Short mmCIF file of C-alpha atoms in Angstrom, two decimals:
data_model
loop_
_atom_site.label_atom_id
_atom_site.label_comp_id
_atom_site.label_asym_id
_atom_site.label_seq_id
_atom_site.Cartn_x
_atom_site.Cartn_y
_atom_site.Cartn_z
CA MET A 3 51.62 51.26 109.33
CA SER A 4 48.23 50.16 110.49
CA VAL A 5 45.90 50.02 107.50
CA ALA A 6 42.94 50.52 109.79
CA LEU A 7 44.41 53.65 111.32
CA ASN A 8 45.48 54.97 107.96
CA SER A 9 42.06 54.52 106.45
CA LYS A 10 40.41 56.14 109.46
CA ILE A 11 42.67 59.15 109.31
CA LEU A 12 42.38 59.47 105.57
CA HIS A 13 38.62 59.37 105.87
CA ASN A 14 38.66 62.23 108.36
CA LEU A 15 41.34 64.33 106.77
CA PRO A 16 41.17 66.60 103.77
CA VAL A 17 42.55 65.29 100.51
CA SER A 18 44.94 67.39 98.49
CA TRP A 19 43.63 69.53 95.67
CA PRO A 20 45.98 69.69 92.80
CA THR A 21 45.48 71.63 89.67
CA TRP A 22 42.20 69.96 88.73
CA ALA A 23 40.41 72.36 91.09
CA ALA A 24 41.68 75.33 89.15
CA GLY A 25 40.88 73.56 85.91
CA ALA A 26 37.37 72.81 87.06
CA SER A 27 36.83 76.41 88.09
CA VAL A 28 37.25 77.63 84.51
CA PRO A 29 34.16 76.00 82.96
CA ALA A 30 32.27 76.50 86.24
CA CYS A 31 32.87 80.25 86.15
CA LEU A 32 31.90 80.45 82.50
CA ALA A 33 28.74 78.44 83.16
CA LEU A 34 27.87 80.71 86.06
CA ALA A 35 28.42 83.75 83.89
CA TRP A 36 26.15 82.33 81.21
CA GLN A 37 23.37 81.55 83.69
CA SER A 38 23.58 84.82 85.63
CA GLU A 39 24.72 87.11 82.82
CA GLN A 40 27.49 88.28 85.15
CA TRP A 41 30.08 88.05 82.40
CA ALA A 42 32.70 90.22 84.09
CA ALA A 43 32.72 88.15 87.28
CA GLY A 44 32.67 84.88 85.35
CA ALA A 45 35.53 85.96 83.12
CA SER A 46 37.57 87.05 86.15
CA GLY A 47 37.13 83.67 87.78
CA ALA A 48 38.04 81.84 84.59
CA VAL A 49 41.14 83.99 84.11
CA ALA A 50 42.16 83.32 87.71
CA GLY A 51 41.83 79.60 87.15
CA LEU A 52 43.83 79.72 83.94
CA GLY A 53 46.41 81.88 85.66
CA TYR A 54 46.85 79.31 88.38
CA LEU A 55 47.22 76.52 85.84
CA ALA A 56 49.92 78.51 84.07
CA TRP A 57 51.68 79.29 87.31
CA ASN A 58 51.48 75.70 88.42
CA ARG A 59 52.84 74.51 85.10
CA TYR A 60 55.69 77.03 84.72
CA GLY A 61 55.97 79.41 87.67
CA ARG A 62 56.12 76.94 90.55
CA LYS A 63 59.24 75.27 89.24
CA SER A 64 61.09 78.52 88.72
CA GLY A 65 59.89 80.25 91.87
CA ALA A 66 60.31 77.54 94.50
CA ASN A 67 63.37 75.70 95.63
CA GLY A 68 63.47 72.07 96.59
CA SER A 69 63.08 72.60 100.32
CA SER A 70 59.92 74.67 99.98
CA THR A 71 58.46 72.07 97.67
CA ASP A 72 59.10 69.43 100.30
CA ALA A 73 57.68 71.68 102.99
CA THR A 74 54.42 72.25 101.16
CA ALA A 75 53.71 68.57 100.61
CA SER A 76 50.14 67.95 101.74
CA PHE A 77 49.29 65.70 104.63
CA THR A 78 47.59 63.36 102.24
CA SER A 79 50.86 63.04 100.39
CA LEU A 80 52.50 62.28 103.68
CA MET A 81 49.89 59.63 104.38
CA ALA A 82 50.30 58.11 100.93
CA ALA A 83 54.06 58.01 101.37
CA ALA A 84 53.68 56.48 104.80
CA GLU A 85 51.42 53.78 103.41
CA ARG A 86 53.75 53.09 100.50
CA ASP A 87 56.90 52.98 102.60
CA ALA A 88 55.29 51.13 105.50
CA GLU A 89 56.26 53.98 107.82
CA PRO A 90 55.78 53.01 111.47
CA GLU A 91 52.44 54.12 112.83
CA GLY A 92 54.17 55.79 115.76
CA ASP A 93 56.09 58.06 113.41
CA LEU A 94 52.89 59.27 111.81
CA VAL A 95 51.27 59.98 115.17
CA GLN A 96 54.40 61.81 116.31
CA LYS A 97 54.33 63.95 113.19
CA MET A 98 50.72 64.88 113.86
CA LEU A 99 51.50 65.71 117.48
CA ALA A 100 54.49 67.80 116.45
CA ALA A 101 52.29 69.70 113.99
CA GLY A 102 49.78 70.52 116.74
CA ARG A 103 47.05 68.28 115.29
CA TYR A 104 46.38 66.39 118.52
CA SER A 105 42.70 67.31 118.35
CA LEU A 106 42.38 65.33 115.13
CA LEU A 107 43.89 62.27 116.81
CA LEU A 108 41.35 62.53 119.63
CA ARG A 109 38.31 62.37 117.38
CA PRO A 110 36.36 59.21 118.20
CA GLN A 111 36.85 57.77 114.71
CA ILE A 112 40.63 57.87 115.16
CA ALA A 113 41.27 57.70 118.91
CA ASN A 114 39.84 54.20 119.18
CA ASN A 115 42.62 52.96 116.91
CA LEU A 116 45.52 54.53 118.82
CA GLN A 117 47.85 52.74 121.18
CA PRO A 118 47.40 53.71 124.88
CA ASP A 119 50.64 55.70 124.96
CA GLN A 120 49.67 57.54 121.77
CA LEU A 121 46.25 58.38 123.15
CA TYR A 122 47.83 59.57 126.39
CA ALA A 123 50.25 61.84 124.50
CA ALA A 124 47.41 63.38 122.48
CA GLU A 125 45.35 63.98 125.62
CA GLN A 126 48.34 65.61 127.33
CA ALA A 127 48.76 67.93 124.33
CA LEU A 128 45.07 68.86 124.53
CA ASP A 129 45.35 69.68 128.23
CA ALA A 130 48.49 71.76 127.67
CA ASN A 131 47.16 73.80 124.77
CA MET A 132 43.43 74.18 125.36
CA SER A 133 41.26 75.25 128.28
CA CYS A 134 38.14 73.40 129.31
CA VAL A 135 35.00 75.57 129.31
CA PRO A 136 32.01 73.87 130.96
CA GLY A 137 28.58 74.01 129.39
CA GLY A 138 25.94 76.40 130.68
CA PRO A 139 24.20 79.72 130.03
CA VAL A 140 25.83 82.94 128.88
CA ILE A 141 24.16 86.31 128.34
CA MET A 142 24.68 87.90 124.94
CA ARG A 143 24.10 91.62 124.63
CA PRO A 144 23.45 94.03 121.75
CA ARG A 145 26.44 95.97 120.48
CA ARG A 146 25.24 99.24 122.07
CA PHE A 147 24.04 97.75 125.34
CA GLU A 148 25.89 100.37 127.38
CA ASP A 149 23.59 103.08 126.01
CA MET A 150 20.49 101.24 127.29
CA ASP A 151 18.86 101.66 130.67
CA GLU A 152 18.38 98.63 132.90
CA ASP A 153 14.84 97.81 131.73
CA GLU A 154 15.69 98.18 128.04
CA LEU A 155 18.77 96.00 128.44
CA ALA A 156 16.77 93.30 130.26
CA ARG A 157 14.36 93.21 127.31
CA ASN A 158 17.06 92.97 124.67
CA GLU A 159 19.80 90.73 126.04
CA ARG A 160 19.55 87.02 125.30
CA THR A 161 20.56 83.98 127.33
CA VAL A 162 22.21 81.28 125.24
CA ASP A 163 22.98 77.74 126.44
CA VAL A 164 26.44 76.59 125.38
CA ASP A 165 27.61 72.98 125.34
CA GLY A 166 30.94 72.18 126.95
CA TYR A 167 33.99 72.70 124.76
CA PHE A 168 37.74 73.35 124.68
CA LEU A 169 39.21 76.69 123.60
CA ASP A 170 42.81 77.42 122.64
CA ARG A 171 44.66 78.96 125.57
CA TYR A 172 46.35 81.43 123.19
CA PRO A 173 45.59 82.97 119.80
CA VAL A 174 47.12 81.00 116.93
CA THR A 175 50.72 82.17 116.50
CA ASN A 176 52.69 82.75 113.32
CA GLU A 177 54.75 79.68 114.17
CA ALA A 178 51.68 77.46 114.45
CA TYR A 179 50.22 78.86 111.24
CA LEU A 180 53.53 78.21 109.46
CA ARG A 181 53.06 74.48 110.04
CA PHE A 182 49.70 74.71 108.25
CA VAL A 183 51.27 76.54 105.31
CA GLN A 184 54.21 74.14 105.08
CA ASP A 185 51.82 71.20 105.14
CA GLY A 186 50.19 72.52 101.97
CA GLY A 187 47.13 73.94 103.71
CA TYR A 188 46.45 76.32 100.82
CA GLU A 189 46.38 73.40 98.38
CA GLN A 190 43.97 71.06 100.18
CA MET A 191 40.50 71.64 98.78
CA ASN A 192 38.45 70.09 101.58
CA LEU A 193 39.80 72.66 104.03
CA TRP A 194 38.15 75.52 102.17
CA ASP A 195 34.58 76.57 101.50
CA ALA A 196 33.84 75.69 97.88
CA THR A 197 32.56 79.19 97.19
CA ILE A 198 35.94 80.67 98.03
CA TRP A 199 38.17 78.42 95.87
CA PRO A 200 38.94 81.03 93.19
CA ALA A 201 39.89 83.57 95.88
CA VAL A 202 42.34 81.19 97.60
CA LEU A 203 44.73 81.82 94.74
CA GLY A 204 44.93 85.43 95.87
CA PHE A 205 45.63 84.71 99.54
CA VAL A 206 49.35 85.40 99.23
CA ASP A 207 52.04 87.10 101.28
CA SER A 208 54.06 90.18 100.32
CA SER A 209 56.25 88.10 98.01
CA GLY A 210 53.39 86.37 96.21
CA LEU A 211 53.54 82.98 97.96
CA SER A 212 50.55 81.42 99.71
CA GLY A 213 50.29 82.67 103.28
CA PRO A 214 49.34 85.61 105.52
CA ARG A 215 49.44 89.04 103.91
CA TYR A 216 52.38 90.42 105.93
CA TRP A 217 54.72 87.42 105.64
CA LYS A 218 57.52 87.36 103.08
CA HIS A 219 58.88 84.37 101.13
CA GLY A 220 56.39 82.04 102.79
CA HIS A 221 57.24 82.62 106.43
CA PRO A 222 57.11 85.23 109.22
CA THR A 223 60.12 87.04 110.60
CA ASP A 224 61.91 85.32 113.47
CA GLU A 225 60.95 88.20 115.75
CA LYS A 226 57.23 87.55 115.21
CA ARG A 227 57.08 83.77 115.37
CA GLN A 228 55.40 83.90 118.79
CA HIS A 229 53.10 86.79 117.86
CA PRO A 230 49.49 86.07 116.89
CA VAL A 231 49.15 85.53 113.15
CA VAL A 232 47.44 88.47 111.39
CA GLY A 233 46.80 89.33 107.76
CA ILE A 234 44.53 86.31 107.38
CA CYS A 235 40.88 86.50 106.39
CA TRP A 236 38.00 84.61 107.99
CA TYR A 237 38.23 81.84 105.39
CA GLU A 238 41.93 81.29 106.07
CA ALA A 239 41.22 81.07 109.80
CA ALA A 240 38.45 78.55 109.17
CA ALA A 241 40.69 76.47 106.88
CA TYR A 242 43.45 76.34 109.51
CA ALA A 243 40.92 75.25 112.13
CA ARG A 244 39.74 72.35 109.93
CA TRP A 245 43.33 71.30 109.27
CA ALA A 246 43.98 71.21 113.03
CA GLY A 247 40.82 69.17 113.67
CA LYS A 248 39.11 72.12 115.33
CA ARG A 249 36.75 74.96 114.37
CA LEU A 250 36.28 78.66 115.06
CA ALA A 251 34.46 79.44 118.31
CA THR A 252 30.97 80.89 118.18
CA ASP A 253 30.30 84.29 119.74
CA PRO A 254 28.61 82.78 122.84
CA GLU A 255 31.50 80.32 123.30
CA TRP A 256 34.08 83.10 123.02
CA VAL A 257 32.24 85.34 125.52
CA LYS A 258 31.62 82.47 127.95
CA ALA A 259 35.31 81.57 128.11
CA GLY A 260 36.19 85.07 129.30
CA ALA A 261 33.11 86.29 131.16
CA TRP A 262 32.86 82.96 133.02
CA PRO A 263 29.16 83.24 134.01
CA VAL A 264 28.21 82.14 137.51
CA VAL A 265 24.65 81.04 138.21
CA ALA A 266 23.55 81.00 141.84
CA ASP A 267 20.15 80.68 143.52
CA GLY A 268 18.28 80.85 140.24
CA ALA A 269 19.48 84.40 139.50
CA PRO A 270 20.60 85.45 135.99
CA PRO A 271 24.24 84.61 135.23
CA GLN A 272 26.76 87.01 136.75
CA GLN A 273 29.44 87.79 134.17
CA ARG A 274 32.79 89.56 134.14
CA ARG A 275 33.54 92.49 131.87
CA TYR A 276 37.19 91.43 131.47
CA PRO A 277 38.78 87.99 131.93
CA TRP A 278 40.32 89.11 135.25
CA GLY A 279 37.38 91.11 136.64
CA ASP A 280 35.23 94.16 135.98
CA ALA A 281 37.82 96.98 135.77
CA LEU A 282 40.24 97.68 132.92
CA ASP A 283 43.84 97.14 134.03
CA ARG A 284 46.24 98.25 131.28
CA SER A 285 49.09 96.28 132.81
CA LEU A 286 47.19 93.09 131.90
CA VAL A 287 46.24 93.91 128.32
CA HIS A 288 47.88 95.21 125.12
CA VAL A 289 45.66 98.00 123.75
CA TRP A 290 46.31 101.54 122.46
CA GLY A 291 48.67 103.35 124.83
CA SER A 292 50.20 100.16 126.23
CA GLY A 293 53.63 101.08 124.88
CA ARG A 294 54.02 99.41 121.48
CA ASP A 295 52.08 100.12 118.28
CA ASP A 296 52.25 96.55 116.99
CA THR A 297 51.43 93.00 117.98
CA THR A 298 53.45 91.40 120.78
CA SER A 299 54.11 87.85 121.91
CA THR A 300 50.98 85.97 122.95
CA PHE A 301 52.82 84.68 126.02
CA GLY A 302 53.69 88.00 127.68
CA ARG A 303 50.72 88.69 129.97
CA PRO A 304 49.88 85.57 132.02
CA LEU A 305 48.07 87.59 134.71
CA GLY A 306 45.44 88.61 132.17
CA ALA A 307 44.07 85.07 131.91
CA SER A 308 40.44 84.10 132.39
CA VAL A 309 39.26 81.93 135.27
CA GLY A 310 39.67 78.90 133.01
CA GLY A 311 43.19 79.89 131.95
CA VAL A 312 42.47 81.38 128.50
CA GLN A 313 45.04 84.08 127.66
CA GLU A 314 44.77 87.30 125.64
CA LEU A 315 41.04 87.27 125.00
CA VAL A 316 41.21 91.07 125.22
CA GLY A 317 43.82 93.13 123.38
CA ASN A 318 46.77 92.40 121.06
CA VAL A 319 44.51 91.29 118.17
CA TRP A 320 40.81 91.11 117.40
CA GLU A 321 39.69 87.51 116.94
CA TRP A 322 37.43 86.05 114.27
CA THR A 323 34.46 84.00 115.48
CA SER A 324 32.09 81.87 113.42
CA THR A 325 29.11 84.15 114.17
CA SER A 326 27.68 86.79 111.85
CA PHE A 327 28.10 90.44 112.79
CA GLY A 328 25.02 92.13 114.23
CA VAL A 329 23.20 88.95 115.17
CA TRP A 330 22.62 90.21 118.74
CA ASP A 331 21.33 93.64 117.69
CA LEU A 332 17.72 94.70 117.36
CA ALA A 333 16.47 94.81 113.79
CA ASN A 334 16.08 98.61 113.88
CA LEU A 335 19.62 99.11 115.23
CA LYS A 336 21.53 96.80 112.90
CA ILE A 337 24.22 98.29 110.69
CA GLU A 338 23.34 97.61 107.08
CA THR A 339 26.31 96.57 104.95
CA ALA A 340 26.64 95.71 101.28
CA THR A 341 28.07 92.28 102.10
CA PRO A 342 27.55 90.14 105.23
CA MET A 343 30.27 90.60 107.84
CA ARG A 344 31.70 88.24 110.45
CA SER A 345 32.03 88.96 114.13
CA ILE A 346 35.36 89.96 115.64
CA ARG A 347 35.89 90.37 119.38
CA GLY A 348 38.37 91.48 122.01
CA GLY A 349 39.99 94.64 120.63
CA ALA A 350 43.57 94.95 119.45
CA PHE A 351 46.85 96.74 120.15
CA ASP A 352 45.53 99.82 118.33
CA THR A 353 42.04 99.91 119.88
CA TYR A 354 41.64 103.40 121.35
CA PHE A 355 38.24 103.33 123.06
CA ASP A 356 37.88 101.44 126.32
CA SER A 357 34.28 100.69 125.35
CA GLN A 358 35.52 98.47 122.50
CA CYS A 359 38.09 96.36 124.30
CA HIS A 360 36.02 94.28 126.69
CA LEU A 361 34.39 90.88 126.39
CA HIS A 362 30.87 92.04 125.53
CA PHE A 363 31.61 94.31 122.57
CA GLN A 364 31.13 92.92 119.09
CA SER A 365 32.64 94.49 115.99
CA GLY A 366 32.56 93.17 112.44
CA GLU A 367 34.65 92.84 109.29
CA SER A 368 34.29 91.49 105.80
CA PRO A 369 35.19 87.78 105.84
CA LEU A 370 37.69 88.55 103.07
CA ALA A 371 39.50 91.28 105.06
CA ARG A 372 43.18 90.50 105.75
CA LYS A 373 44.01 93.16 108.30
CA HIS A 374 47.03 93.87 110.45
CA ASN A 375 45.13 93.55 113.73
CA ILE A 376 42.82 90.52 113.34
CA GLY A 377 43.83 86.99 114.36
CA PHE A 378 41.91 83.99 115.72
CA ARG A 379 41.90 81.00 118.02
CA CYS A 380 40.18 77.62 117.70
CA ALA A 381 37.67 75.51 119.63
CA VAL A 382 36.58 71.89 119.75
CA GLY A 383 33.43 70.52 121.39
CA PHE A 384 33.44 67.86 124.08
CA CYS A 385 31.40 65.76 121.65
CA ASP A 386 34.37 65.66 119.26
CA VAL A 387 36.84 64.36 121.85
CA ALA A 388 36.66 60.60 122.34
CA SER A 389 37.31 60.47 126.09
CA TYR A 390 34.75 63.20 126.81
CA GLN A 391 32.23 61.70 124.44
CA ASN A 392 32.48 58.35 126.23
CA SER A 393 32.10 60.07 129.63
CA SER A 394 28.97 61.85 128.46
CA GLU A 395 27.48 58.62 127.16
CA THR A 396 28.24 56.88 130.47
CA GLU A 397 26.60 59.69 132.44
CA GLU A 398 23.53 59.53 130.22
CA GLN A 399 23.31 55.75 130.65
CA GLU A 400 23.68 56.03 134.43
CA ALA A 401 21.02 58.72 134.55
CA ALA A 402 18.67 56.58 132.49
CA ALA A 403 19.23 53.45 134.65
#
């Protein structure tokens, strides 16, 4: 194993978070309660931390068999074992490729240490699984833009410049998310926002194991392995994205991938309402009335793709983005909520109104919601892919010469 490659990857990967995180949360919660006088909330957090410590000490051994323990070993554990056992570097790269973490391998800090064939394999995986979305302007509209006349809409829509990026061709499937769970994704602290650590203990499936809400015994049913993963909150989606070396797309990025703005002769960008055009075609999308009141395979409607080849942006499941809900609305038209919500887009299999299942409609949900009809997909900027970063630098140098 190359020490240089190992150290590079370790530096850019999350480390595992064993029980010390739960232990640390106990005094932290009590200190917070003392400072804020929110004794109920502080006590709840402390109890949750103590509960995890107890479960980790006694429950894990009785509730998990040997294979699941092996499956949930963190990537850092894998790296440590590889270092200790002098595992061939190629084996490690192959494991990362098999897990769908090619984007991590292509980060400049790591890609420069790969062998040419390894770099080629990672680039091929990127091309196969993600669509290239060029940089440029995209028009973002208020949530109720269809109730506005032309002049009012022109005053209230906003043009946003988006840098070039890659977007997953498909929503993240249950099968892909299973690899994250089996790699110990729920136990690696750097994948999660620090503010959400106590809540991670409650992100469990129907049998009490870490994972999406509707799974059982730590995995999805065989029938739904190719369906988009649902029952995950915004924080779980964000943690998966970090594990994969990606991130959630912003609202403008998500809209641009589907609406595919065209700028000609200095006119405002011309944008599509749906990935395939401007008219709703129910044969290309899975929404209410399409024949099945549940999610379906993400690979079943290839003709509904965007110009760039992104599938299922509309229908099947809503998708989390990294943007806050209501950010495109006028101040006097914003929906006031007790807690900030995150943007979801695209509509789902149970979306009834046509006005809510097109590219320009934004809805919102609590970032802690784990609903049956919300999934996600991931993005990565050109700047985070070594070969594209080098191309950009060359173009800038040539332009400056």
